[in-house]
Amino acid sequence: MFYKKSFLFGLSAFFTFLLASIYITFPLILHLGDYATGLGDELVIAWIQSWVIHTLFTDPFSLFNANIYFPNHNTLAYSDLFLTGSLLSFLPAHFIGQPIAANNTLLIFAILSLGFSLYLLTYYLTRDFFASLLSGLLVVFSPATLSFSVHLQILFIAFVPFSLLFFIIFLKTEKTRFLIFSLLFFLLQVYNSFLPGYFILFSYVILLIFIWFDNKKNILQIIAIKNIILFLITFAMVVPVALPYLQVSKEFHYVRDIRDTIHFALQPEDMLYPGSTTGLGQLLLKTVPTNNYSQNNEFKPGYLGAIFSLLVLFSLIYLWRFRKKIDVYTKSFFVIALLGFILSLGPFLHINRQTIHHPFPIPLPYVLFYYVIPGFEGLRNTARWEMLFIIAIAIVIGLVMNKSLKKTSSKIKAVIYVSFFILIIMEFVPMQFVSVPQVKDFPKVSFWMITTPKNATFIQMPVYNWNTLFSQQEMLREYYNTLNLRKTVNGYTGFSPPPWQVLVTLELKQFPDTESIQQLKAIGVQYAVVYKTDYDKLYEKRFTLDKTHIASGSAIVNQAAKQKNLQLITIIGDTYIYRLR
């Protein structure tokens, strides 16, 4: 009877979060192939998913040698891998026939799976349907959570709660099969993105510490040889996807500057800074005087939501008041939440958009982890640790609500929870979407590139760097190149190699003079695609690079006509295509 009831509750929760994911993203479900939350990282992620699926079915051993930033290797390791997410969204994208459909499918699935996984974890700990449903709904409707819709590597973290669920079952039952399930979900999360993998590992450690103090005998039984071997096998399975990232770091002697982690850190006042999905945005902005700060002091949308924030405060008061009666799992998840919040603040404490200097800087744990924990120096956006805080504190809220309403009648309890659900949904403001170019409307040059040999190599000019005007044009080019996946010097991801930046700076300043063409031939470029109108836009903006004015499109085309090393193959509209010879 108990299991039948739990199954029905679980089924109800699943459909609740399915409807919630459709409602939150509506009308995206009707426009999977032609809408997106933006034309930035969404396009890059769609390109990653296209490349991953293409390579897995054609040449899996070349997975990391993506078609951008030619002639560099391991270029997929310049961003998140999205292996798990690509496989999950493959079929919808394939049948719809638009690359962006993979990104949109993963967005909807990320919300559904995150809410449902939190429900299952909280339900296992409480056996309380409404409290568990509340935990999931708080998270999926949170403006802070939905602000990561553009960064699916952070929103798609349902495997974190799933992994912790089976780890807790393993701790309780000491049955190895549950540890295997936990580690499997850990791998699925890491194969998509590394940062959530740290969420799981940190949570493992905290849970083990609290279980140790609660029952040392139990821990000694858990730390068995076979379990240690399972962990070693799991970490060995991480190596193939971690190695390319390590090779990139070693090749370019590159780690994320700790100053980046300071810049991208959450700050206490960000907890009042609204995302775009709250109806209380204007009210909250009056409490955060954004006009007093420079653009570089960007605010992070860390606001949790009204009901979420109130329940966090209620839970803190409850935990303090009944601190001697709190069970081991409530303590564990509270500490996990606290750790996530502290790490989101970065390496040094900021108040009022300024690093505290007087009487001295206040270091936070992140500064130690940055130098001690392997891989931490490769992480940039410390504010993303807020997601660990969000999911852990939502579990704490579920546990606290279950205990605080234990003696409340069923009717009153139902009224309280339903009121919360209604208020949570009422605060929500629909997400905004933009139209995405359809494959049939891609530039004709993208279709022409299909006619070239599969190993053909290109540069598309003008080539943009992150610090130039119209740099987001490279995201569109990446997206268009999902049609042909030819190798190209161009690229746009979370990291660009310093030598590549030197190269594209030279090309943008000097192309098509003899030196720039010889440089391209030396690295193996075979074709140059020149967008005359793009040069005209830079010329009209009087754009300069290292005090060099960028010439007009007509001037570039006229100069190219005089170059013996360039052979004009064809002209498609305002696009001139040359073969280097």
XYZ file of C-alpha atoms in Angstrom, residues 9 14 21 38 64 80-81 108 112 127 140 149 167 240 280 372 386 389 441 449 452 462 540 561:
24
model
C 2.534 10.610 -5.609
C 6.285 14.102 -12.532
C 8.369 23.204 -17.407
C 18.592 34.815 -26.950
C 37.322 17.204 -28.855
C 31.534 22.651 -21.613
C 31.195 19.228 -23.195
C 12.561 22.229 -21.003
C 11.372 19.192 -15.582
C 7.666 10.969 2.968
C 12.114 25.747 -10.851
C 18.413 29.414 -18.737
C 24.182 8.107 -2.086
C 39.084 10.675 -20.895
C 8.459 42.222 -8.259
C 44.455 23.509 -3.508
C 24.562 29.755 -5.952
C 22.877 26.774 -2.392
C 17.354 31.052 -44.404
C 30.585 25.256 -48.181
C 33.775 21.687 -50.695
C 36.281 40.061 -40.954
C 31.034 53.115 -40.725
C 41.772 41.501 -56.516
